[in-house]
PDB file of C-alpha atoms in Angstrom:
ATOM      1  CA  UNK A   4       9.631  32.421  11.586  1.00  0.00           C
ATOM      2  CA  UNK A   5       8.259  34.980  14.029  1.00  0.00           C
ATOM      3  CA  UNK A   6       4.472  35.124  14.356  1.00  0.00           C
ATOM      4  CA  UNK A   7       2.804  37.114  17.101  1.00  0.00           C
ATOM      5  CA  UNK A   8      -0.017  35.516  19.092  1.00  0.00           C
ATOM      6  CA  UNK A   9      -3.312  37.264  18.344  1.00  0.00           C
ATOM      7  CA  UNK A  10      -5.544  35.395  20.803  1.00  0.00           C
ATOM      8  CA  UNK A  11      -5.419  33.261  23.921  1.00  0.00           C
ATOM      9  CA  UNK A  12      -7.483  30.222  24.844  1.00  0.00           C
ATOM     10  CA  UNK A  13      -8.794  30.133  28.420  1.00  0.00           C
ATOM     11  CA  UNK A  14      -9.262  26.638  29.851  1.00  0.00           C
ATOM     12  CA  UNK A  15     -11.652  27.887  32.542  1.00  0.00           C
ATOM     13  CA  UNK A  16     -12.446  26.145  35.813  1.00  0.00           C
ATOM     14  CA  UNK A  17     -13.759  22.861  34.435  1.00  0.00           C
ATOM     15  CA  UNK A  18     -14.126  20.930  31.177  1.00  0.00           C
ATOM     16  CA  UNK A  19     -17.285  19.030  32.118  1.00  0.00           C
ATOM     17  CA  UNK A  20     -20.609  20.481  31.016  1.00  0.00           C
ATOM     18  CA  UNK A  21     -22.335  19.687  34.314  1.00  0.00           C
ATOM     19  CA  UNK A  22     -19.743  21.567  36.376  1.00  0.00           C
ATOM     20  CA  UNK A  23     -19.834  24.489  33.963  1.00  0.00           C
ATOM     21  CA  UNK A  24     -23.573  24.829  34.555  1.00  0.00           C
ATOM     22  CA  UNK A  25     -23.018  24.699  38.324  1.00  0.00           C
ATOM     23  CA  UNK A  26     -20.277  27.337  38.120  1.00  0.00           C
ATOM     24  CA  UNK A  27     -22.389  29.555  35.861  1.00  0.00           C
ATOM     25  CA  UNK A  28     -25.348  29.481  38.263  1.00  0.00           C
ATOM     26  CA  UNK A  29     -23.149  30.094  41.309  1.00  0.00           C
ATOM     27  CA  UNK A  30     -21.147  32.951  39.829  1.00  0.00           C
ATOM     28  CA  UNK A  31     -24.167  34.553  38.203  1.00  0.00           C
ATOM     29  CA  UNK A  32     -25.934  34.711  41.581  1.00  0.00           C
ATOM     30  CA  UNK A  33     -22.726  35.966  43.208  1.00  0.00           C
ATOM     31  CA  UNK A  34     -22.391  38.705  40.576  1.00  0.00           C
ATOM     32  CA  UNK A  35     -25.979  39.791  41.153  1.00  0.00           C
ATOM     33  CA  UNK A  36     -25.330  39.935  44.899  1.00  0.00           C
ATOM     34  CA  UNK A  37     -22.235  42.067  44.341  1.00  0.00           C
ATOM     35  CA  UNK A  38     -24.029  44.491  42.016  1.00  0.00           C
ATOM     36  CA  UNK A  39     -27.233  44.832  44.029  1.00  0.00           C
ATOM     37  CA  UNK A  40     -25.564  44.868  47.446  1.00  0.00           C
ATOM     38  CA  UNK A  41     -22.901  47.428  46.601  1.00  0.00           C
ATOM     39  CA  UNK A  42     -25.252  49.628  44.579  1.00  0.00           C
ATOM     40  CA  UNK A  43     -27.620  49.637  47.555  1.00  0.00           C
ATOM     41  CA  UNK A  44     -24.769  50.764  49.823  1.00  0.00           C
ATOM     42  CA  UNK A  45     -23.765  53.553  47.410  1.00  0.00           C
ATOM     43  CA  UNK A  46     -27.336  54.830  47.063  1.00  0.00           C
ATOM     44  CA  UNK A  47     -27.958  54.630  50.818  1.00  0.00           C
ATOM     45  CA  UNK A  48     -24.776  56.488  51.784  1.00  0.00           C
ATOM     46  CA  UNK A  49     -25.164  59.204  49.135  1.00  0.00           C
ATOM     47  CA  UNK A  50     -28.848  59.897  49.922  1.00  0.00           C
ATOM     48  CA  UNK A  51     -28.732  59.931  53.732  1.00  0.00           C
ATOM     49  CA  UNK A  52     -27.051  63.037  55.251  1.00  0.00           C
ATOM     50  CA  UNK A  53     -26.565  61.154  58.525  1.00  0.00           C
ATOM     51  CA  UNK A  54     -24.099  58.828  56.805  1.00  0.00           C
ATOM     52  CA  UNK A  55     -21.587  61.569  56.066  1.00  0.00           C
ATOM     53  CA  UNK A  56     -18.781  60.419  58.342  1.00  0.00           C
ATOM     54  CA  UNK A  57     -15.392  59.414  56.849  1.00  0.00           C
ATOM     55  CA  UNK A  58     -16.129  55.737  57.497  1.00  0.00           C
ATOM     56  CA  UNK A  59     -19.168  55.751  55.212  1.00  0.00           C
ATOM     57  CA  UNK A  60     -17.395  57.843  52.597  1.00  0.00           C
ATOM     58  CA  UNK A  61     -14.664  55.182  52.418  1.00  0.00           C
ATOM     59  CA  UNK A  62     -17.276  52.412  52.477  1.00  0.00           C
ATOM     60  CA  UNK A  63     -19.002  53.965  49.473  1.00  0.00           C
ATOM     61  CA  UNK A  64     -15.702  53.987  47.580  1.00  0.00           C
ATOM     62  CA  UNK A  65     -15.062  50.357  48.546  1.00  0.00           C
ATOM     63  CA  UNK A  66     -18.461  49.374  47.132  1.00  0.00           C
ATOM     64  CA  UNK A  67     -17.665  51.138  43.853  1.00  0.00           C
ATOM     65  CA  UNK A  68     -14.295  49.359  43.612  1.00  0.00           C
ATOM     66  CA  UNK A  69     -15.929  45.982  44.322  1.00  0.00           C
ATOM     67  CA  UNK A  70     -18.364  46.558  41.448  1.00  0.00           C
ATOM     68  CA  UNK A  71     -15.491  47.484  39.127  1.00  0.00           C
ATOM     69  CA  UNK A  72     -13.335  44.569  40.247  1.00  0.00           C
ATOM     70  CA  UNK A  73     -15.997  41.908  39.670  1.00  0.00           C
ATOM     71  CA  UNK A  74     -17.075  43.495  36.383  1.00  0.00           C
ATOM     72  CA  UNK A  75     -13.553  42.987  35.020  1.00  0.00           C
ATOM     73  CA  UNK A  76     -13.683  39.180  35.358  1.00  0.00           C
ATOM     74  CA  UNK A  77     -17.259  37.997  35.974  1.00  0.00           C
ATOM     75  CA  UNK A  78     -19.013  38.900  32.672  1.00  0.00           C
ATOM     76  CA  UNK A  79     -16.258  37.324  30.591  1.00  0.00           C
ATOM     77  CA  UNK A  80     -16.192  34.238  32.815  1.00  0.00           C
ATOM     78  CA  UNK A  81     -19.984  33.811  32.600  1.00  0.00           C
ATOM     79  CA  UNK A  82     -19.893  34.047  28.798  1.00  0.00           C
ATOM     80  CA  UNK A  83     -17.047  31.523  28.580  1.00  0.00           C
ATOM     81  CA  UNK A  84     -18.916  29.055  30.803  1.00  0.00           C
ATOM     82  CA  UNK A  85     -21.627  28.918  28.116  1.00  0.00           C
ATOM     83  CA  UNK A  86     -19.182  28.797  25.186  1.00  0.00           C
ATOM     84  CA  UNK A  87     -17.552  25.772  23.638  1.00  0.00           C
ATOM     85  CA  UNK A  88     -14.353  27.620  22.679  1.00  0.00           C
ATOM     86  CA  UNK A  89     -13.129  30.116  25.236  1.00  0.00           C
ATOM     87  CA  UNK A  90     -11.065  32.547  23.187  1.00  0.00           C
ATOM     88  CA  UNK A  91      -9.954  36.062  24.144  1.00  0.00           C
ATOM     89  CA  UNK A  92      -8.125  38.462  21.838  1.00  0.00           C
ATOM     90  CA  UNK A  93      -4.610  39.525  22.794  1.00  0.00           C
ATOM     91  CA  UNK A  94      -5.659  43.184  23.222  1.00  0.00           C
ATOM     92  CA  UNK A  95      -8.678  42.202  25.354  1.00  0.00           C
ATOM     93  CA  UNK A  96      -6.462  39.993  27.498  1.00  0.00           C
ATOM     94  CA  UNK A  97      -4.016  42.830  28.161  1.00  0.00           C
ATOM     95  CA  UNK A  98      -6.909  45.209  28.901  1.00  0.00           C
ATOM     96  CA  UNK A  99      -8.395  42.746  31.390  1.00  0.00           C
ATOM     97  CA  UNK A 100      -4.988  42.324  33.034  1.00  0.00           C
ATOM     98  CA  UNK A 101      -4.558  46.107  33.311  1.00  0.00           C
ATOM     99  CA  UNK A 102      -7.971  46.870  34.815  1.00  0.00           C
ATOM    100  CA  UNK A 103      -7.809  43.875  37.150  1.00  0.00           C
ATOM    101  CA  UNK A 104      -4.567  45.084  38.723  1.00  0.00           C
ATOM    102  CA  UNK A 105      -5.749  48.704  38.628  1.00  0.00           C
ATOM    103  CA  UNK A 106      -8.860  48.133  40.730  1.00  0.00           C
ATOM    104  CA  UNK A 107      -7.300  45.278  42.705  1.00  0.00           C
ATOM    105  CA  UNK A 108      -4.346  47.345  43.919  1.00  0.00           C
ATOM    106  CA  UNK A 109      -6.650  50.322  44.551  1.00  0.00           C
ATOM    107  CA  UNK A 110      -8.791  48.098  46.774  1.00  0.00           C
ATOM    108  CA  UNK A 111      -5.721  46.951  48.722  1.00  0.00           C
ATOM    109  CA  UNK A 112      -4.714  50.547  49.383  1.00  0.00           C
ATOM    110  CA  UNK A 113      -8.289  51.543  50.247  1.00  0.00           C
ATOM    111  CA  UNK A 114      -8.637  48.697  52.759  1.00  0.00           C
ATOM    112  CA  UNK A 115      -5.430  49.952  54.372  1.00  0.00           C
ATOM    113  CA  UNK A 116      -6.881  53.472  54.557  1.00  0.00           C
ATOM    114  CA  UNK A 117     -10.120  52.124  56.059  1.00  0.00           C
ATOM    115  CA  UNK A 118      -8.111  50.343  58.738  1.00  0.00           C
ATOM    116  CA  UNK A 119      -6.325  53.601  59.535  1.00  0.00           C
ATOM    117  CA  UNK A 120      -9.749  55.234  59.782  1.00  0.00           C
ATOM    118  CA  UNK A 121     -10.914  52.608  62.306  1.00  0.00           C
ATOM    119  CA  UNK A 122      -7.651  52.933  64.244  1.00  0.00           C
ATOM    120  CA  UNK A 123      -8.119  56.703  64.482  1.00  0.00           C
ATOM    121  CA  UNK A 124     -11.782  56.408  65.490  1.00  0.00           C
ATOM    122  CA  UNK A 125     -11.084  53.886  68.271  1.00  0.00           C
ATOM    123  CA  UNK A 126      -7.634  54.932  69.518  1.00  0.00           C
ATOM    124  CA  UNK A 127      -7.929  58.720  69.028  1.00  0.00           C
ATOM    125  CA  UNK A 128     -11.669  59.466  69.172  1.00  0.00           C
ATOM    126  CA  UNK A 129     -11.320  63.099  70.306  1.00  0.00           C
ATOM    127  CA  UNK A 130      -9.189  64.004  67.282  1.00  0.00           C
ATOM    128  CA  UNK A 131     -11.006  61.793  64.786  1.00  0.00           C
ATOM    129  CA  UNK A 132     -12.895  64.462  62.835  1.00  0.00           C
ATOM    130  CA  UNK A 133      -9.777  66.628  62.617  1.00  0.00           C
ATOM    131  CA  UNK A 134      -7.471  63.834  61.450  1.00  0.00           C
ATOM    132  CA  UNK A 135     -10.024  62.298  59.058  1.00  0.00           C
ATOM    133  CA  UNK A 136     -11.530  65.451  57.588  1.00  0.00           C
ATOM    134  CA  UNK A 137     -13.335  65.334  54.240  1.00  0.00           C
ATOM    135  CA  UNK A 138     -10.330  66.907  52.493  1.00  0.00           C
ATOM    136  CA  UNK A 139      -8.014  64.267  53.963  1.00  0.00           C
ATOM    137  CA  UNK A 140     -10.420  61.516  52.871  1.00  0.00           C
ATOM    138  CA  UNK A 141     -10.440  62.793  49.295  1.00  0.00           C
ATOM    139  CA  UNK A 142      -6.637  62.934  49.261  1.00  0.00           C
ATOM    140  CA  UNK A 143      -6.368  59.375  50.633  1.00  0.00           C
ATOM    141  CA  UNK A 144      -8.885  57.961  48.149  1.00  0.00           C
ATOM    142  CA  UNK A 145      -7.184  59.761  45.253  1.00  0.00           C
ATOM    143  CA  UNK A 146      -3.848  58.357  46.405  1.00  0.00           C
ATOM    144  CA  UNK A 147      -5.365  54.848  46.414  1.00  0.00           C
ATOM    145  CA  UNK A 148      -6.507  55.196  42.804  1.00  0.00           C
ATOM    146  CA  UNK A 149      -3.189  56.765  41.748  1.00  0.00           C
ATOM    147  CA  UNK A 150      -1.248  53.985  43.457  1.00  0.00           C
ATOM    148  CA  UNK A 151      -3.410  51.364  41.777  1.00  0.00           C
ATOM    149  CA  UNK A 152      -2.857  52.952  38.363  1.00  0.00           C
ATOM    150  CA  UNK A 153       0.901  53.182  38.856  1.00  0.00           C
ATOM    151  CA  UNK A 154       1.076  49.546  39.959  1.00  0.00           C
ATOM    152  CA  UNK A 155      -1.049  48.357  37.047  1.00  0.00           C
ATOM    153  CA  UNK A 156       0.768  50.315  34.360  1.00  0.00           C
ATOM    154  CA  UNK A 157       4.087  48.811  35.491  1.00  0.00           C
ATOM    155  CA  UNK A 158       2.632  45.299  35.344  1.00  0.00           C
ATOM    156  CA  UNK A 159       1.127  45.922  31.920  1.00  0.00           C
ATOM    157  CA  UNK A 160       4.285  47.416  30.406  1.00  0.00           C
ATOM    158  CA  UNK A 161       6.365  44.508  31.684  1.00  0.00           C
ATOM    159  CA  UNK A 162       3.894  42.107  30.035  1.00  0.00           C
ATOM    160  CA  UNK A 163       3.385  43.688  26.599  1.00  0.00           C
ATOM    161  CA  UNK A 164       7.125  44.056  25.970  1.00  0.00           C
ATOM    162  CA  UNK A 165       7.479  40.251  26.027  1.00  0.00           C
ATOM    163  CA  UNK A 166       7.356  38.326  22.713  1.00  0.00           C
ATOM    164  CA  UNK A 167       4.402  35.927  22.398  1.00  0.00           C
ATOM    165  CA  UNK A 168       4.965  33.694  19.392  1.00  0.00           C
ATOM    166  CA  UNK A 169       3.965  30.156  20.356  1.00  0.00           C
ATOM    167  CA  UNK A 170       1.816  28.746  23.181  1.00  0.00           C
ATOM    168  CA  UNK A 171      -1.467  30.555  23.730  1.00  0.00           C
ATOM    169  CA  UNK A 172      -3.345  28.366  26.241  1.00  0.00           C
ATOM    170  CA  UNK A 173      -3.983  29.953  29.659  1.00  0.00           C
ATOM    171  CA  UNK A 174      -4.941  27.527  32.408  1.00  0.00           C
ATOM    172  CA  UNK A 175      -7.299  29.964  34.124  1.00  0.00           C
ATOM    173  CA  UNK A 176     -10.626  31.722  33.664  1.00  0.00           C
ATOM    174  CA  UNK A 177      -9.166  35.223  33.247  1.00  0.00           C
ATOM    175  CA  UNK A 178      -5.962  36.905  32.082  1.00  0.00           C
ATOM    176  CA  UNK A 179      -3.515  37.558  34.872  1.00  0.00           C
ATOM    177  CA  UNK A 180       0.188  38.297  34.945  1.00  0.00           C
ATOM    178  CA  UNK A 181       1.613  34.928  36.177  1.00  0.00           C
ATOM    179  CA  UNK A 182      -0.074  32.631  33.616  1.00  0.00           C
ATOM    180  CA  UNK A 183       0.321  35.101  30.735  1.00  0.00           C
ATOM    181  CA  UNK A 184       4.033  35.864  31.063  1.00  0.00           C
ATOM    182  CA  UNK A 185       4.839  32.138  31.232  1.00  0.00           C
ATOM    183  CA  UNK A 186       3.682  31.888  27.608  1.00  0.00           C
ATOM    184  CA  UNK A 187       6.375  34.308  26.421  1.00  0.00           C
ATOM    185  CA  UNK A 188       8.996  33.037  23.974  1.00  0.00           C
ATOM    186  CA  UNK A 189      11.924  34.298  26.018  1.00  0.00           C
ATOM    187  CA  UNK A 190      13.613  33.991  29.385  1.00  0.00           C
ATOM    188  CA  UNK A 191      11.378  35.656  32.005  1.00  0.00           C
ATOM    189  CA  UNK A 192      13.706  35.316  35.011  1.00  0.00           C
ATOM    190  CA  UNK A 193      14.093  39.074  35.521  1.00  0.00           C
ATOM    191  CA  UNK A 194      10.469  39.784  34.640  1.00  0.00           C
ATOM    192  CA  UNK A 195       9.159  37.320  37.208  1.00  0.00           C
ATOM    193  CA  UNK A 196      11.295  38.864  39.935  1.00  0.00           C
ATOM    194  CA  UNK A 197      10.040  42.323  38.990  1.00  0.00           C
ATOM    195  CA  UNK A 198       6.443  41.074  39.019  1.00  0.00           C
ATOM    196  CA  UNK A 199       6.893  39.447  42.426  1.00  0.00           C
ATOM    197  CA  UNK A 200       8.543  42.527  43.897  1.00  0.00           C
ATOM    198  CA  UNK A 201       5.649  44.630  42.595  1.00  0.00           C
ATOM    199  CA  UNK A 202       2.438  42.662  43.161  1.00  0.00           C
ATOM    200  CA  UNK A 203       3.721  40.315  45.836  1.00  0.00           C
ATOM    201  CA  UNK A 204       5.389  42.898  48.045  1.00  0.00           C
ATOM    202  CA  UNK A 205       2.440  45.298  47.764  1.00  0.00           C
ATOM    203  CA  UNK A 206       0.095  42.542  48.953  1.00  0.00           C
ATOM    204  CA  UNK A 207       2.433  41.522  51.779  1.00  0.00           C
ATOM    205  CA  UNK A 208       3.162  45.057  53.008  1.00  0.00           C
ATOM    206  CA  UNK A 209      -0.512  46.082  52.963  1.00  0.00           C
ATOM    207  CA  UNK A 210      -1.468  42.913  54.833  1.00  0.00           C
ATOM    208  CA  UNK A 211       1.209  43.480  57.499  1.00  0.00           C
ATOM    209  CA  UNK A 212       0.112  47.099  57.941  1.00  0.00           C
ATOM    210  CA  UNK A 213      -3.499  45.952  58.334  1.00  0.00           C
ATOM    211  CA  UNK A 214      -2.617  43.278  60.884  1.00  0.00           C
ATOM    212  CA  UNK A 215      -0.436  45.707  62.842  1.00  0.00           C
ATOM    213  CA  UNK A 216      -3.206  48.316  62.911  1.00  0.00           C
ATOM    214  CA  UNK A 217      -5.736  45.817  64.220  1.00  0.00           C
ATOM    215  CA  UNK A 218      -3.254  44.704  66.878  1.00  0.00           C
ATOM    216  CA  UNK A 219      -3.010  48.310  68.110  1.00  0.00           C
ATOM    217  CA  UNK A 220      -6.811  48.480  68.092  1.00  0.00           C
ATOM    218  CA  UNK A 221      -7.001  45.271  70.123  1.00  0.00           C
ATOM    219  CA  UNK A 222      -4.561  46.637  72.714  1.00  0.00           C
ATOM    220  CA  UNK A 223      -6.553  49.861  72.983  1.00  0.00           C
ATOM    221  CA  UNK A 224      -9.817  47.981  73.413  1.00  0.00           C
ATOM    222  CA  UNK A 225      -8.348  45.860  76.212  1.00  0.00           C
ATOM    223  CA  UNK A 226      -7.116  48.958  78.052  1.00  0.00           C
ATOM    224  CA  UNK A 227     -10.339  50.965  77.638  1.00  0.00           C
ATOM    225  CA  UNK A 228     -12.874  48.189  77.898  1.00  0.00           C
ATOM    226  CA  UNK A 229     -16.399  49.582  77.433  1.00  0.00           C
ATOM    227  CA  UNK A 230     -19.507  48.366  75.658  1.00  0.00           C
ATOM    228  CA  UNK A 231     -18.749  50.615  72.696  1.00  0.00           C
ATOM    229  CA  UNK A 232     -15.218  49.286  72.400  1.00  0.00           C
ATOM    230  CA  UNK A 233     -16.492  45.710  72.604  1.00  0.00           C
ATOM    231  CA  UNK A 234     -18.795  46.429  69.658  1.00  0.00           C
ATOM    232  CA  UNK A 235     -15.845  47.947  67.788  1.00  0.00           C
ATOM    233  CA  UNK A 236     -13.793  44.827  68.495  1.00  0.00           C
ATOM    234  CA  UNK A 237     -16.572  42.614  67.135  1.00  0.00           C
ATOM    235  CA  UNK A 238     -16.723  44.713  63.962  1.00  0.00           C
ATOM    236  CA  UNK A 239     -12.940  44.626  63.538  1.00  0.00           C
ATOM    237  CA  UNK A 240     -12.956  40.825  63.860  1.00  0.00           C
ATOM    238  CA  UNK A 241     -15.231  40.531  60.825  1.00  0.00           C
ATOM    239  CA  UNK A 242     -13.026  42.990  58.922  1.00  0.00           C
ATOM    240  CA  UNK A 243      -9.934  40.895  59.699  1.00  0.00           C
ATOM    241  CA  UNK A 244     -11.693  37.823  58.334  1.00  0.00           C
ATOM    242  CA  UNK A 245     -12.464  39.569  55.026  1.00  0.00           C
ATOM    243  CA  UNK A 246      -8.980  41.015  54.541  1.00  0.00           C
ATOM    244  CA  UNK A 247      -7.419  37.632  55.353  1.00  0.00           C
ATOM    245  CA  UNK A 248      -9.526  35.964  52.653  1.00  0.00           C
ATOM    246  CA  UNK A 249      -8.493  38.722  50.239  1.00  0.00           C
ATOM    247  CA  UNK A 250      -4.782  39.129  50.984  1.00  0.00           C
ATOM    248  CA  UNK A 251      -3.505  35.642  51.828  1.00  0.00           C
ATOM    249  CA  UNK A 252      -4.366  34.117  48.388  1.00  0.00           C
ATOM    250  CA  UNK A 253      -2.906  37.211  46.673  1.00  0.00           C
ATOM    251  CA  UNK A 254       0.351  36.793  48.603  1.00  0.00           C
ATOM    252  CA  UNK A 255       0.417  33.094  47.728  1.00  0.00           C
ATOM    253  CA  UNK A 256      -0.125  33.746  44.001  1.00  0.00           C
ATOM    254  CA  UNK A 257       2.088  36.791  43.430  1.00  0.00           C
ATOM    255  CA  UNK A 258       4.959  36.362  45.890  1.00  0.00           C
ATOM    256  CA  UNK A 259       6.337  33.115  44.521  1.00  0.00           C
ATOM    257  CA  UNK A 260       7.922  33.463  41.054  1.00  0.00           C
ATOM    258  CA  UNK A 261       9.110  30.525  38.929  1.00  0.00           C
ATOM    259  CA  UNK A 262       6.445  28.117  40.206  1.00  0.00           C
ATOM    260  CA  UNK A 263       2.859  27.315  39.366  1.00  0.00           C
ATOM    261  CA  UNK A 264       0.304  24.778  40.568  1.00  0.00           C
ATOM    262  CA  UNK A 265      -2.872  23.421  38.917  1.00  0.00           C
ATOM    263  CA  UNK A 266      -4.843  24.698  41.916  1.00  0.00           C
ATOM    264  CA  UNK A 267      -3.821  28.317  41.303  1.00  0.00           C
ATOM    265  CA  UNK A 268      -6.942  29.111  39.289  1.00  0.00           C
ATOM    266  CA  UNK A 269      -9.152  27.771  42.074  1.00  0.00           C
ATOM    267  CA  UNK A 270      -7.248  29.833  44.643  1.00  0.00           C
ATOM    268  CA  UNK A 271      -7.880  32.900  42.465  1.00  0.00           C
ATOM    269  CA  UNK A 272     -11.614  32.323  42.953  1.00  0.00           C
ATOM    270  CA  UNK A 273     -11.145  33.010  46.673  1.00  0.00           C
ATOM    271  CA  UNK A 274      -9.912  36.593  46.309  1.00  0.00           C
ATOM    272  CA  UNK A 275     -11.893  37.517  43.171  1.00  0.00           C
ATOM    273  CA  UNK A 276     -15.289  36.217  44.347  1.00  0.00           C
ATOM    274  CA  UNK A 277     -15.606  35.971  48.122  1.00  0.00           C
ATOM    275  CA  UNK A 278     -14.473  39.451  49.316  1.00  0.00           C
ATOM    276  CA  UNK A 279     -16.766  41.420  46.940  1.00  0.00           C
ATOM    277  CA  UNK A 280     -19.688  39.189  47.956  1.00  0.00           C
ATOM    278  CA  UNK A 281     -18.922  39.407  51.684  1.00  0.00           C
ATOM    279  CA  UNK A 282     -18.155  43.137  51.908  1.00  0.00           C
ATOM    280  CA  UNK A 283     -21.798  44.309  51.649  1.00  0.00           C
ATOM    281  CA  UNK A 284     -22.827  41.710  54.245  1.00  0.00           C
ATOM    282  CA  UNK A 285     -20.011  42.558  56.671  1.00  0.00           C
ATOM    283  CA  UNK A 286     -20.300  46.331  56.383  1.00  0.00           C
ATOM    284  CA  UNK A 287     -24.119  46.615  56.349  1.00  0.00           C
ATOM    285  CA  UNK A 288     -25.794  43.759  58.220  1.00  0.00           C
ATOM    286  CA  UNK A 289     -23.506  44.434  61.200  1.00  0.00           C
ATOM    287  CA  UNK A 290     -24.116  48.190  61.115  1.00  0.00           C
ATOM    288  CA  UNK A 291     -27.338  49.479  62.663  1.00  0.00           C
ATOM    289  CA  UNK A 292     -27.025  52.969  61.150  1.00  0.00           C
ATOM    290  CA  UNK A 293     -26.818  51.619  57.610  1.00  0.00           C
ATOM    291  CA  UNK A 294     -29.717  49.222  58.182  1.00  0.00           C
ATOM    292  CA  UNK A 295     -31.912  52.054  59.508  1.00  0.00           C
ATOM    293  CA  UNK A 296     -31.007  54.235  56.517  1.00  0.00           C
ATOM    294  CA  UNK A 297     -31.789  51.391  54.118  1.00  0.00           C
ATOM    295  CA  UNK A 298     -35.170  50.900  55.762  1.00  0.00           C
ATOM    296  CA  UNK A 299     -35.927  54.612  55.386  1.00  0.00           C
ATOM    297  CA  UNK A 300     -34.866  54.488  51.740  1.00  0.00           C
ATOM    298  CA  UNK A 301     -37.131  51.462  51.174  1.00  0.00           C
ATOM    299  CA  UNK A 302     -40.123  53.288  52.686  1.00  0.00           C
ATOM    300  CA  UNK A 303     -39.482  56.365  50.561  1.00  0.00           C
ATOM    301  CA  UNK A 304     -39.322  54.235  47.432  1.00  0.00           C
TER     302      UNK A 304
END
């Protein structure tokens, strides 16, 4: 008899009560840092006319995406850490999967655009304001969101067309494509290859483009070695660290179909928690202009 699954059970990160309390405290503080830090960046950039360059416009969009990305998984995870039975409805699971890939892919594309912005500013400084005009920035950001939506809708359609009629236990703390499609009551050989060619290749291509761009920046800095270029190199090094933490786990999770490991859910913590927490620190504490604007905003308040 065919019976459609109406809910999924999330196993979470740990079964012990003590570890659940530790995880709840840690992730609650991390979520507060993400919200407060990124909201502070958005308010600072939008209220200070001096921060009107393309770099800060893109940074403001990155902060908004980080808030959206963490809000897709963190609230549900925090509630489940305090619950005895971690149950999520089928429709809520699909919605979480859709929005996670929507904002996640949009962030990948936006990070690529931000790297292009840094490449233009360092390697072609005289043409920077012409190449990265406000109109161009709006087009690039809109393309990032459109690309994220297109990627996510493909992932979602491939998932909801599968029959779910038996197992409903997800060994993770949120609904994602790899653990969900493995619960389908059918052969998912073709689906897994389509998923890998979508999510996996997008992650890999964006990461390679980012690394290549920073290599060009490094070559330019070595040729035109000045104090300003040394500061730019220091900033780029921190950016490379953040994108490595974000992209490498994504490539590991999404570019290998037909296999799963118990540690996958802990690897997911790396790219869902650390980059949103680190972005405000990397892009503000290392930027004197933003710190001065924040101090002015504090004095006005």
